[in-house]
Tab-separated table of C-alpha atoms in Angstrom:
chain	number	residue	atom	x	y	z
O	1	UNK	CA	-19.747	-45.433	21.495
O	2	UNK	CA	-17.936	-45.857	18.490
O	3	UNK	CA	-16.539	-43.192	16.622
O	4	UNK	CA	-18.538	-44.136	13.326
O	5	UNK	CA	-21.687	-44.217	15.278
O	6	UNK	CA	-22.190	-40.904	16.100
O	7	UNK	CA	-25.656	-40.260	13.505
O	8	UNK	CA	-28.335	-37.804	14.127
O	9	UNK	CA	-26.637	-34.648	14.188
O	10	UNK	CA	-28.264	-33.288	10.803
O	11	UNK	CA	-29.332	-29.689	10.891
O	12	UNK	CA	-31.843	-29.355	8.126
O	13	UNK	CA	-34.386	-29.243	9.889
O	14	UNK	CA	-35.848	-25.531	11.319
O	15	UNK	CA	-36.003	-26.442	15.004
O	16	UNK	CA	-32.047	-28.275	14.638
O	17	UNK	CA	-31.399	-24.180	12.963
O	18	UNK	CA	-33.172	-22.828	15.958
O	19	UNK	CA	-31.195	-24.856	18.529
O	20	UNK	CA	-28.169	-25.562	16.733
O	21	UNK	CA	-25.792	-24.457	19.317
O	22	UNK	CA	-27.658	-26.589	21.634
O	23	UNK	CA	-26.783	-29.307	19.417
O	24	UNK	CA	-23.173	-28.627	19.170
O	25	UNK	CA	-23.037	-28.527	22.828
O	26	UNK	CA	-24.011	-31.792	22.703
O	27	UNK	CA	-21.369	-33.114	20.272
O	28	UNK	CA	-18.598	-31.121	22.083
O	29	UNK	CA	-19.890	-32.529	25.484
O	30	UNK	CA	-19.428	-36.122	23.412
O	31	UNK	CA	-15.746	-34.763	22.371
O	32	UNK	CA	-14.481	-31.984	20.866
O	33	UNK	CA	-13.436	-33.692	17.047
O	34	UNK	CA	-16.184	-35.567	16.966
O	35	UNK	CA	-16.705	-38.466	13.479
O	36	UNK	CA	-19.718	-38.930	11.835
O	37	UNK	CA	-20.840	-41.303	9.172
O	38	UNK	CA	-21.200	-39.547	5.789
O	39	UNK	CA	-22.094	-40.575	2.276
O	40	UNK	CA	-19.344	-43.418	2.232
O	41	UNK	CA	-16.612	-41.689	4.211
O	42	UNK	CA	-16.761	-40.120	7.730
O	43	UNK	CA	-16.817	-36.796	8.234
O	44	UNK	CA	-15.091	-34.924	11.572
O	45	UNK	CA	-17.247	-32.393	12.670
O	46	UNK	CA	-14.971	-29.291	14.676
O	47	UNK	CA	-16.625	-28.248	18.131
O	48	UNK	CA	-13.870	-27.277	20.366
O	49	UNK	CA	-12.043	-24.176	20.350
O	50	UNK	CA	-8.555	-24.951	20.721
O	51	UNK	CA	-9.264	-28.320	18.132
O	52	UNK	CA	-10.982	-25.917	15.702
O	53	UNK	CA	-8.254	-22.820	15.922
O	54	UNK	CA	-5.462	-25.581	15.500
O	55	UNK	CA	-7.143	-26.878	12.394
O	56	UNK	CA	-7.812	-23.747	10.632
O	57	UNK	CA	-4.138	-22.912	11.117
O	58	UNK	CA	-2.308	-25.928	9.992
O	59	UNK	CA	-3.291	-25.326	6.118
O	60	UNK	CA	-0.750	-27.778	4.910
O	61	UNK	CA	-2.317	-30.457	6.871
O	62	UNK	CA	-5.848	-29.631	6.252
O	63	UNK	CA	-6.322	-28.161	2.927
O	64	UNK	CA	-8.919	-26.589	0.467
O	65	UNK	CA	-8.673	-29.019	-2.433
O	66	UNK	CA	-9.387	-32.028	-1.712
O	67	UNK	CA	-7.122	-33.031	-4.980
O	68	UNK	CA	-4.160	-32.355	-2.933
O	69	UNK	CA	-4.642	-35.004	-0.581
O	70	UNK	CA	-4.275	-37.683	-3.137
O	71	UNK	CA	-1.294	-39.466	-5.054
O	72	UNK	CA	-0.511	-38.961	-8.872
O	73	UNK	CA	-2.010	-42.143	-9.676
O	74	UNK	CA	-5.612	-41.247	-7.957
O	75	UNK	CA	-5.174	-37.878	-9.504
O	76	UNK	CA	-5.053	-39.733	-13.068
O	77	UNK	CA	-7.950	-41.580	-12.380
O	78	UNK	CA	-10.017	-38.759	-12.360
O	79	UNK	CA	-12.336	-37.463	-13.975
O	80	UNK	CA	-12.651	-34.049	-16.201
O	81	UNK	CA	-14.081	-31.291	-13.451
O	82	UNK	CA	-17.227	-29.598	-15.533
O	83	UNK	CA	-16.063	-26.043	-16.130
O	84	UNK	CA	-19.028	-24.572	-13.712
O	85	UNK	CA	-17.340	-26.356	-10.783
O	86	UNK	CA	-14.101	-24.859	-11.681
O	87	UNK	CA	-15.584	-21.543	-11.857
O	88	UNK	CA	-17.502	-22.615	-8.686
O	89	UNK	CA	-13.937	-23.783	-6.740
O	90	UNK	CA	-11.628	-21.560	-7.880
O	91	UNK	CA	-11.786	-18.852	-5.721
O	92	UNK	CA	-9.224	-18.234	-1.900
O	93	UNK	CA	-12.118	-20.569	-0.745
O	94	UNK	CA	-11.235	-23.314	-2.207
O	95	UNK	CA	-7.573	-23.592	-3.501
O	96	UNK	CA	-4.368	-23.932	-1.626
O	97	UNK	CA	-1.228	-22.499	-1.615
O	98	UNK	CA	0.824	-21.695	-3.749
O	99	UNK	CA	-1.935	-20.361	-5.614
O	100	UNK	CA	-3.485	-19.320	-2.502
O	101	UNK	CA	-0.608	-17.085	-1.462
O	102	UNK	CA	-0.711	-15.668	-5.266
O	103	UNK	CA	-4.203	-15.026	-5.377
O	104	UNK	CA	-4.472	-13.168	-2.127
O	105	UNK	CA	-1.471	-10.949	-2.816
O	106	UNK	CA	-3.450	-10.001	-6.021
O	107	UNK	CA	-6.637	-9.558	-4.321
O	108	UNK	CA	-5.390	-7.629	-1.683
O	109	UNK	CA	-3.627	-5.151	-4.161
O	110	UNK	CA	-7.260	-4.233	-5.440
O	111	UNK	CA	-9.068	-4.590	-2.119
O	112	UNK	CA	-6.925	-2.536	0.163
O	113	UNK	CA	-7.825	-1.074	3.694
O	114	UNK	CA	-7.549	2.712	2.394
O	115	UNK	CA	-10.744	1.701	-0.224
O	116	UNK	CA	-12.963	0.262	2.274
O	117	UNK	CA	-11.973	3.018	4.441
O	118	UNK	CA	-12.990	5.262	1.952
O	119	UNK	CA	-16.370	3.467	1.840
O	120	UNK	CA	-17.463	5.287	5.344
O	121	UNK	CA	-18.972	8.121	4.408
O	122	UNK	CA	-21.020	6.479	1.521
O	123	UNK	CA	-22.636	3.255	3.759
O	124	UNK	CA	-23.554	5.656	6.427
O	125	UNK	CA	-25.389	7.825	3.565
O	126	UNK	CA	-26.986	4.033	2.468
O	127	UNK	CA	-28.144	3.395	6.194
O	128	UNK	CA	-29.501	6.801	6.718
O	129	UNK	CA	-31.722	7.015	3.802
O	130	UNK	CA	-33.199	3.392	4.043
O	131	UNK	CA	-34.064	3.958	7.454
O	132	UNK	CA	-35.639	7.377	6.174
O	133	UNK	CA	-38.585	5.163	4.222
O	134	UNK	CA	-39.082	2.534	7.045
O	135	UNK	CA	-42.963	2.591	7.549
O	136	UNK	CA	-44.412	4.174	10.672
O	137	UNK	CA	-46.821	2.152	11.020
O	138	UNK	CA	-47.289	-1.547	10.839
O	139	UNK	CA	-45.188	-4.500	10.788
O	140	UNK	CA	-42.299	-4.557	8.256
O	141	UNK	CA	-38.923	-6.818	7.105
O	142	UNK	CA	-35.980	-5.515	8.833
O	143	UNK	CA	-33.744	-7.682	6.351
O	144	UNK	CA	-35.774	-7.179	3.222
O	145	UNK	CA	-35.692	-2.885	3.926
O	146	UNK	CA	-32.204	-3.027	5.913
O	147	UNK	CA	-30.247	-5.835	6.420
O	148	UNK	CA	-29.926	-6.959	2.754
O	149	UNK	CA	-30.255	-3.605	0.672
O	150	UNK	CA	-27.489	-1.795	2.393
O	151	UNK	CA	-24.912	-4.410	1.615
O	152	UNK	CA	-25.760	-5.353	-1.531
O	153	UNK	CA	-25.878	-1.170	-2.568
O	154	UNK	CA	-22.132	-1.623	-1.203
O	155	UNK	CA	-21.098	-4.341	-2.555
O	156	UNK	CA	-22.663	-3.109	-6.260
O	157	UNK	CA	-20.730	0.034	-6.004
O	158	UNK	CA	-17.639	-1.118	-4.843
O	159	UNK	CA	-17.569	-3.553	-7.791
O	160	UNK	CA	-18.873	-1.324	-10.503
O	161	UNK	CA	-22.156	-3.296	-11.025
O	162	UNK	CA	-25.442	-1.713	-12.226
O	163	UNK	CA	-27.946	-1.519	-8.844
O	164	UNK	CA	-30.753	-1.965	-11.105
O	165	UNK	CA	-29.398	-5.736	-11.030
O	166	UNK	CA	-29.341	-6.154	-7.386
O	167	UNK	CA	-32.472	-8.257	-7.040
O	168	UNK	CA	-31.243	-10.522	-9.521
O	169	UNK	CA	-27.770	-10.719	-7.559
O	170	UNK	CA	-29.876	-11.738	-4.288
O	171	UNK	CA	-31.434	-14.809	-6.520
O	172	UNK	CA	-27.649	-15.987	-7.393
O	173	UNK	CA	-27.010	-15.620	-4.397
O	174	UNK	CA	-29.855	-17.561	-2.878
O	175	UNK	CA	-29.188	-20.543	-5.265
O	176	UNK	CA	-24.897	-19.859	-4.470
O	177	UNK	CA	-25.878	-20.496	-0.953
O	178	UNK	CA	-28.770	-22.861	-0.694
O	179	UNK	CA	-28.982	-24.553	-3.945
O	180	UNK	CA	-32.353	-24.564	-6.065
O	181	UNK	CA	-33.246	-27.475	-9.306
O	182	UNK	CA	-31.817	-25.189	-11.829
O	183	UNK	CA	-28.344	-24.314	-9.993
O	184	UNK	CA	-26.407	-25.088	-12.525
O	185	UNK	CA	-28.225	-23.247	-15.460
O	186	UNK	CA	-28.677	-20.236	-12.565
O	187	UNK	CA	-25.141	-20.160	-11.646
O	188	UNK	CA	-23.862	-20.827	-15.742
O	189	UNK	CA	-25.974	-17.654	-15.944
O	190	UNK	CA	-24.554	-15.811	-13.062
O	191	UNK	CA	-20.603	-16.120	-14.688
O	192	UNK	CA	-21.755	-15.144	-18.163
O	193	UNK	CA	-22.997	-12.034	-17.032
O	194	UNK	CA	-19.645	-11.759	-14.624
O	195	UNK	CA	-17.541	-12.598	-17.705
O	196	UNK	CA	-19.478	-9.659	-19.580
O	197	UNK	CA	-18.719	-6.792	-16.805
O	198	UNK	CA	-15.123	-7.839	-16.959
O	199	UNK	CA	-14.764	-7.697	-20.344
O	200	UNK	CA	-16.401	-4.265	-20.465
O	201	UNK	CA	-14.072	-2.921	-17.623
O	202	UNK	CA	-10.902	-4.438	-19.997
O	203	UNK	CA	-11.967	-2.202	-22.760
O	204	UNK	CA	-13.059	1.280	-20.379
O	205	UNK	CA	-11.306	0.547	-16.693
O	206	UNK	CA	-13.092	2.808	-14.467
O	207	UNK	CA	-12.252	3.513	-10.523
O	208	UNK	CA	-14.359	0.514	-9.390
O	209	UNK	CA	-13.110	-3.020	-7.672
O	210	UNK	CA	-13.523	-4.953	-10.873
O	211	UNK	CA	-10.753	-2.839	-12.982
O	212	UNK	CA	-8.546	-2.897	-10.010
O	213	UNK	CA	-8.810	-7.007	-10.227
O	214	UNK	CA	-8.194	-6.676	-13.890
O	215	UNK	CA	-5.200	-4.280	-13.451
O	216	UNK	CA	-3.807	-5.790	-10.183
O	217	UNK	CA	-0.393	-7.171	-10.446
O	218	UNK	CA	2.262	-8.710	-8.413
O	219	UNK	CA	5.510	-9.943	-9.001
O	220	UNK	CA	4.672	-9.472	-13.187
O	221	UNK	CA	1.844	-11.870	-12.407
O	222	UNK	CA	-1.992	-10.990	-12.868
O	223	UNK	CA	-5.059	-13.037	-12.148
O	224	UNK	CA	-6.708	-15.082	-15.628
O	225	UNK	CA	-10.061	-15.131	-16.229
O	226	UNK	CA	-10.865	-17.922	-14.691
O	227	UNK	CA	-9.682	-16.322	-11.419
O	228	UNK	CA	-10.892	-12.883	-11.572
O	229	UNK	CA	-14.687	-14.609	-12.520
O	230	UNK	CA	-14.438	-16.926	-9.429
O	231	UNK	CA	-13.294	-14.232	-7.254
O	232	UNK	CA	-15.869	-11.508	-8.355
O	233	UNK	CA	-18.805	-14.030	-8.003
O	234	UNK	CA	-17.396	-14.807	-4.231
O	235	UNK	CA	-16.969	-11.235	-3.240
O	236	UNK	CA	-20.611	-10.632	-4.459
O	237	UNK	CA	-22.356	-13.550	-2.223
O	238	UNK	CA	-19.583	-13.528	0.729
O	239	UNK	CA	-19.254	-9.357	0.160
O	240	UNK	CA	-23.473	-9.225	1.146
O	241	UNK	CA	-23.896	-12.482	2.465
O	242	UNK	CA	-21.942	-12.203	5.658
O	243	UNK	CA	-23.180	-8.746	6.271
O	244	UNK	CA	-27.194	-9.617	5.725
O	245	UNK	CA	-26.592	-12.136	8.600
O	246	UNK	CA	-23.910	-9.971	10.702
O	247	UNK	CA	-26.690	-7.158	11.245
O	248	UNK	CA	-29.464	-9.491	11.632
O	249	UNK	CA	-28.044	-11.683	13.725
O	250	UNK	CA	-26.860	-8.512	16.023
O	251	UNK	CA	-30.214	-6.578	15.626
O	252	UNK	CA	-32.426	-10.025	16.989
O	253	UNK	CA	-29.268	-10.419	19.472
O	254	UNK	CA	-29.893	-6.800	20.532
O	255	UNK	CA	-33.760	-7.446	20.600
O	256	UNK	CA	-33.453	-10.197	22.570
O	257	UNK	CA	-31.636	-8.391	25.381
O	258	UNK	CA	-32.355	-5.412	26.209
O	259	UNK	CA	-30.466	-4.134	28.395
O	260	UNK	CA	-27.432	-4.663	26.040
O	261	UNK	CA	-29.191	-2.076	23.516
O	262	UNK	CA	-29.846	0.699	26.333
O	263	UNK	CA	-26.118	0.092	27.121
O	264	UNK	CA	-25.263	1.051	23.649
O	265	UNK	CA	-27.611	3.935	23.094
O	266	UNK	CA	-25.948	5.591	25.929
O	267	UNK	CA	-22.086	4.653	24.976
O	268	UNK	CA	-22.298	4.294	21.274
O	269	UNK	CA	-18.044	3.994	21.122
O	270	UNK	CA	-18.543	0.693	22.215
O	271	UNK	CA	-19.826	-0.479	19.073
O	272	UNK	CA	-16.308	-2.102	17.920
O	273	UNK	CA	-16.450	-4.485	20.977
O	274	UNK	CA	-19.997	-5.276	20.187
O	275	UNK	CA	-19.649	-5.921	16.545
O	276	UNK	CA	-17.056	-8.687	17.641
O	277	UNK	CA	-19.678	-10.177	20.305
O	278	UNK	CA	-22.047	-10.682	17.615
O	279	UNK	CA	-19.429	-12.232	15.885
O	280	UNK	CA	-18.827	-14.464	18.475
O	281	UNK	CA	-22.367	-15.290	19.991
O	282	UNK	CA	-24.301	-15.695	16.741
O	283	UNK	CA	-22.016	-15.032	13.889
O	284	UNK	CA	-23.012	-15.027	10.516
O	285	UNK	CA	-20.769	-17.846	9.552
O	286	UNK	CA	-21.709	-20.761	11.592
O	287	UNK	CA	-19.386	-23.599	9.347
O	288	UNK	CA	-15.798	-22.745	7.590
O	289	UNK	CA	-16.113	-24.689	3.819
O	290	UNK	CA	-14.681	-27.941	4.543
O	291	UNK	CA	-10.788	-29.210	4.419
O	292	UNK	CA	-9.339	-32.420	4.241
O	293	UNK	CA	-6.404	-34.400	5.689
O	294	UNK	CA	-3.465	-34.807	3.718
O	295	UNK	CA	-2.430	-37.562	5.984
O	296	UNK	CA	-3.144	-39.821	8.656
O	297	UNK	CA	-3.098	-37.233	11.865
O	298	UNK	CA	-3.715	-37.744	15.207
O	299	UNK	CA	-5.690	-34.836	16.969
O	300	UNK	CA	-7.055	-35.261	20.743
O	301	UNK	CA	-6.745	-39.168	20.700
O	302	UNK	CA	-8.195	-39.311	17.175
O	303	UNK	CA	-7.373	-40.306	14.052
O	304	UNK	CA	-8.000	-38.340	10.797
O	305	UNK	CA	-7.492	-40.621	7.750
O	306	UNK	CA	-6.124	-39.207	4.891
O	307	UNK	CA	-9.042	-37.638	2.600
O	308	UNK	CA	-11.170	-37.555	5.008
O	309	UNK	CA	-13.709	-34.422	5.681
O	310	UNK	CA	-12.752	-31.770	8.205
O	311	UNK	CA	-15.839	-29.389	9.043
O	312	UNK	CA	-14.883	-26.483	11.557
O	313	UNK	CA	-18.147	-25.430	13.536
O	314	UNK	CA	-16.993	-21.664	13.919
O	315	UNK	CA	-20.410	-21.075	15.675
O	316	UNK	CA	-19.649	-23.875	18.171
O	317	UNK	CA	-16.002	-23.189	18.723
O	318	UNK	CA	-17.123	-19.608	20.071
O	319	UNK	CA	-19.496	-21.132	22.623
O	320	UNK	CA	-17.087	-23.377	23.995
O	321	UNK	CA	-16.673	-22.874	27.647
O	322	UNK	CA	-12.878	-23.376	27.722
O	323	UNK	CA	-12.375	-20.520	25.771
O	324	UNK	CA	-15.321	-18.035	26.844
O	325	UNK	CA	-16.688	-17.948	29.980
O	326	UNK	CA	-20.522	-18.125	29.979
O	327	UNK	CA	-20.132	-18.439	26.614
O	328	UNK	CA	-24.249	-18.202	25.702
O	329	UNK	CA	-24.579	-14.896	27.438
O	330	UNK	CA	-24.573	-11.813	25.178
O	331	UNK	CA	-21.784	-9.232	26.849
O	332	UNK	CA	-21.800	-6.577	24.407
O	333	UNK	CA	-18.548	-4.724	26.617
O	334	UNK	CA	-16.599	-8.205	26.031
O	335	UNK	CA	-12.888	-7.341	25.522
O	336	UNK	CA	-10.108	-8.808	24.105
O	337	UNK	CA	-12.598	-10.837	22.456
O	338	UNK	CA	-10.261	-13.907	20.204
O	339	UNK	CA	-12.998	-15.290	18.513
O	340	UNK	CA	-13.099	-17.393	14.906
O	341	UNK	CA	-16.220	-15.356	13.607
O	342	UNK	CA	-14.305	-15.228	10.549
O	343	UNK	CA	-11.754	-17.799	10.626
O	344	UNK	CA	-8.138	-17.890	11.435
O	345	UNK	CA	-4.861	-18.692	9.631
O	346	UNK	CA	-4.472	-18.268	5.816
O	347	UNK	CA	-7.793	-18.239	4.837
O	348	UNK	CA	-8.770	-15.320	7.500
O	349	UNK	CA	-11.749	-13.386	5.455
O	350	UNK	CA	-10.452	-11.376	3.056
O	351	UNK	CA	-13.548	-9.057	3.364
O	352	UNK	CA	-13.566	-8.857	7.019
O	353	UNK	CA	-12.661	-4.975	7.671
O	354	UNK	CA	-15.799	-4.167	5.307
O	355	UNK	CA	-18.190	-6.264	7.299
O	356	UNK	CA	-17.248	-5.251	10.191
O	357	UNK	CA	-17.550	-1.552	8.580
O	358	UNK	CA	-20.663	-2.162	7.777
O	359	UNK	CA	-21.956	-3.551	10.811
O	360	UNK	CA	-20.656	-0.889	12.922
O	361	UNK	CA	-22.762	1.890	10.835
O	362	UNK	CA	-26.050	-0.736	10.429
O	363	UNK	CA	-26.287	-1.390	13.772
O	364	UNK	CA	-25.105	1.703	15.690
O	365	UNK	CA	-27.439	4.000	13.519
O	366	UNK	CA	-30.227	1.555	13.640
O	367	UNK	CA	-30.263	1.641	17.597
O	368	UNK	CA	-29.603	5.519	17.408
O	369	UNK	CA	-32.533	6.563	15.517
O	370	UNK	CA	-34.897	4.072	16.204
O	371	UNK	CA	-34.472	3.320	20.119
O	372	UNK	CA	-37.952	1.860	20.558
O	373	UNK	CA	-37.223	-0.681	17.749
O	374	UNK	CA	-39.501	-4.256	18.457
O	375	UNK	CA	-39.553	-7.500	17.581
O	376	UNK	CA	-43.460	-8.406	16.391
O	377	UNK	CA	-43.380	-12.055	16.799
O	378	UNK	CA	-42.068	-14.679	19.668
O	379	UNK	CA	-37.997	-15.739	18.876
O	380	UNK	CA	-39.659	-18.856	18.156
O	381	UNK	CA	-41.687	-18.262	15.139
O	382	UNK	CA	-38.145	-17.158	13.239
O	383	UNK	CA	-37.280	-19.327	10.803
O	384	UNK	CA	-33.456	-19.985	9.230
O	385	UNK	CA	-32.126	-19.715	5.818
O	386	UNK	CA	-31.707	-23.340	4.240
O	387	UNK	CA	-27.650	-23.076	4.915
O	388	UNK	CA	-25.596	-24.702	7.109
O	389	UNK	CA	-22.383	-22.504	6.428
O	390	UNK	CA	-24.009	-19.224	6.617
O	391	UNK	CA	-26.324	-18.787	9.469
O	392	UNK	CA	-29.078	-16.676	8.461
O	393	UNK	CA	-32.650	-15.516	9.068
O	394	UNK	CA	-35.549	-15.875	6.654
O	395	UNK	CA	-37.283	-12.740	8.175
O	396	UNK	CA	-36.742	-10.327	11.179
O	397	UNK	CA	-40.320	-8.773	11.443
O	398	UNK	CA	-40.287	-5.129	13.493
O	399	UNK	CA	-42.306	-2.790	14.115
O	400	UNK	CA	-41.192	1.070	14.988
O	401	UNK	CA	-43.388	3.615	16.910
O	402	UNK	CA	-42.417	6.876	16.377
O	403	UNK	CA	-40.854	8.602	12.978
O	404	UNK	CA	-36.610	8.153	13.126
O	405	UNK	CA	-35.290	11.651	12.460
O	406	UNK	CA	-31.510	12.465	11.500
O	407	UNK	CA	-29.338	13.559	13.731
């Protein structure tokens, strides 16, 4: 088969979301870097672990922009950028360094360990009292009552945003991730009202996440408007986003088996090791945004043409069997566990620590209180979230049987 052959592998559909890591099996089985025929150009989808860890690590060779893989004369034969995709690409997702480098030292002055940290005492609070109004009786949305309010409550108050406006956040969001036919009027109105809290913290800073990315500075450099816009907007959809899916993901993981929950209930410390199997077995980032080849570069006995698309299957690379043994088997005890749940190199998740925060508390108090926790329809009735970056459930329908009381 030729490399430009390879066709069928789209994942729109809800039974290619169901089995997708069936799917890349099959393209890995094929060959690790695997071309595809896109939209005029081919596109190199990432299933291997080694091929996909190698990638993600070599950022001058595979970059962000895609404007830095051309020459100056291509460059002047472009055209304008609208200002929403600006907005919408300049953010550590999508630039290189050295504004990369720049914007994460800025970043990470405002978002430091010690403030997440801080951020304990308050989540567990959030988890406790929504799993205080969970119904008795009858079927309910795990993600609508858990998965997505706890996050979001986080995310609101870390940033110094009014909760009142979370459900309108989770519509951004939706469009941010999944696109809608007014996205650009949705997500025009999504930096306006960005722009306004910004301005307000300018005037009256308060202890909140949004000052500190005003105030932050490094090397008598500070982040423009442009920058601290983008950046809010992507720690409001990534800060929630990732988290929705991490505890969903690990709840219908946990559902699923068992025996894995029962282990645990009775030996909650090893929480840490299973927050980083979810990670790996159904993360909540199943494709790294896409990079593109500076050069010609030979990987694994192909060639990458210069410009072309790179996608990195993070979801595939931590099934692949040269890297984990019996790599579709949840092992909740897994140690040592190197996985790419949330990338590797440069562009490592800024927000990681706090999602992995998060899911500890979710999780571990979820299985705590509510032991006899069940899943009220068949794995196969699920349905998946219109993404294929984020990998996400619609709905996680439960159903408890007795009251969960504090301990």
């Amino acid at each position: 088969m030729n490399e430009g052959d390879n066709k069928g592998y789209g994942m729109e559909s809800q039974h290619s979301r169901a089995n997708t890591y069936d799917t890349y099996a099959q393209m890995r089985k094929k060959s690790p870097i695997l071309a595809v025929d896109g939209s005029g150009t081919r596109i190199w989808w990432v299933t291997g672990f080694e091929e996909a860890k190698y990638i993600l690590s070599n950022h001058k060779q595979f970059v962000k922009d895609y404007r830095n893989t051309l020459t100056k004369e291509e460059i002047q034969q472009l055209r304008p950028e609208p200002e929403l995709f600006q907005l919408l690409s300049y953010s550590l997702l999508g630039i290189d360094a050295p504004d990369h480098t720049r914007l994460r030292a800025l970043v990470s002055k405002a978002f430091t360990h010690r403030r997440v940290m801080s951020l304990q005492p308050r989540i567990q609070q959030i988890a406790d009292d929504l799993i205080d109004a969970f119904p008795v009786d009858g079927e309910f949305d795990l993600i609508d009552s858990f998965a997505f309010p706890l996050p979001i409550i986080v995310i609101c108050e870390l940033l110094g945003v009014p909760i009142e406006d979370r459900n309108q956040f989770r519509m951004w969001s939706n469009t941010f991730v999944e696109g809608s036919s007014t996205y650009a009027q949705e997500m025009i109105e999504f930096f306006q009202y960005i722009a306004q809290l910004v301005a307000k913290r300018r005037d009256t800073p308060q202890d909140d996440l949004i000052s500190a990315l005003v105030q932050a500075e490094e090397n008598d450099q500070r982040l423009n408007e442009q920058e601290i816009d983008s950046m809010i907007a992507l720690l409001i959809v990534a800060g929630h986003e990732t988290t929705v899916n991490l505890i969903a993901n690990g709840m219908l993981a946990l559902l699923q088996h068992p025996d894995q929950m029962r282990r645990l209930q009775e030996s909650p410390d090893l929480i840490e090791a299973a927050i980083e199997e979810f990670l790996r077995y159904d993360g909540p980032v199943e494709q790294a945004t896409p990079r593109y080849a500076v050069e010609d570069i030979e990987i694994g006995g192909h060639v990458i043409k210069r410009g072309e698309t790179v996608m990195v299957v993070l979801g595939a690379a931590n099934r692949d069997p040269q890297q984990f043994a019996d790599p579709n088997n949840l092992k909740t005890t897994l140690q040592n566990n190197k996985h790419l749940g949330f990338g590797y190199g440069v562009h490592f998740c800024l927000g990681a620590p706090l999602a992995r925060l998060e899911g500890r508390i979710a999780i571990n108090t979820l299985i705590q209180r509510i032991p006899h926790i069940q899943l009220t329809v068949p794995v196969s009735k699920l349905t998946y979230r219109n993404s294929t970056i984020l990998r996400g459930l619609l709905r996680l329908p439960v159903r408890l049987h007795t009251k969960p009381e504090r301990t």
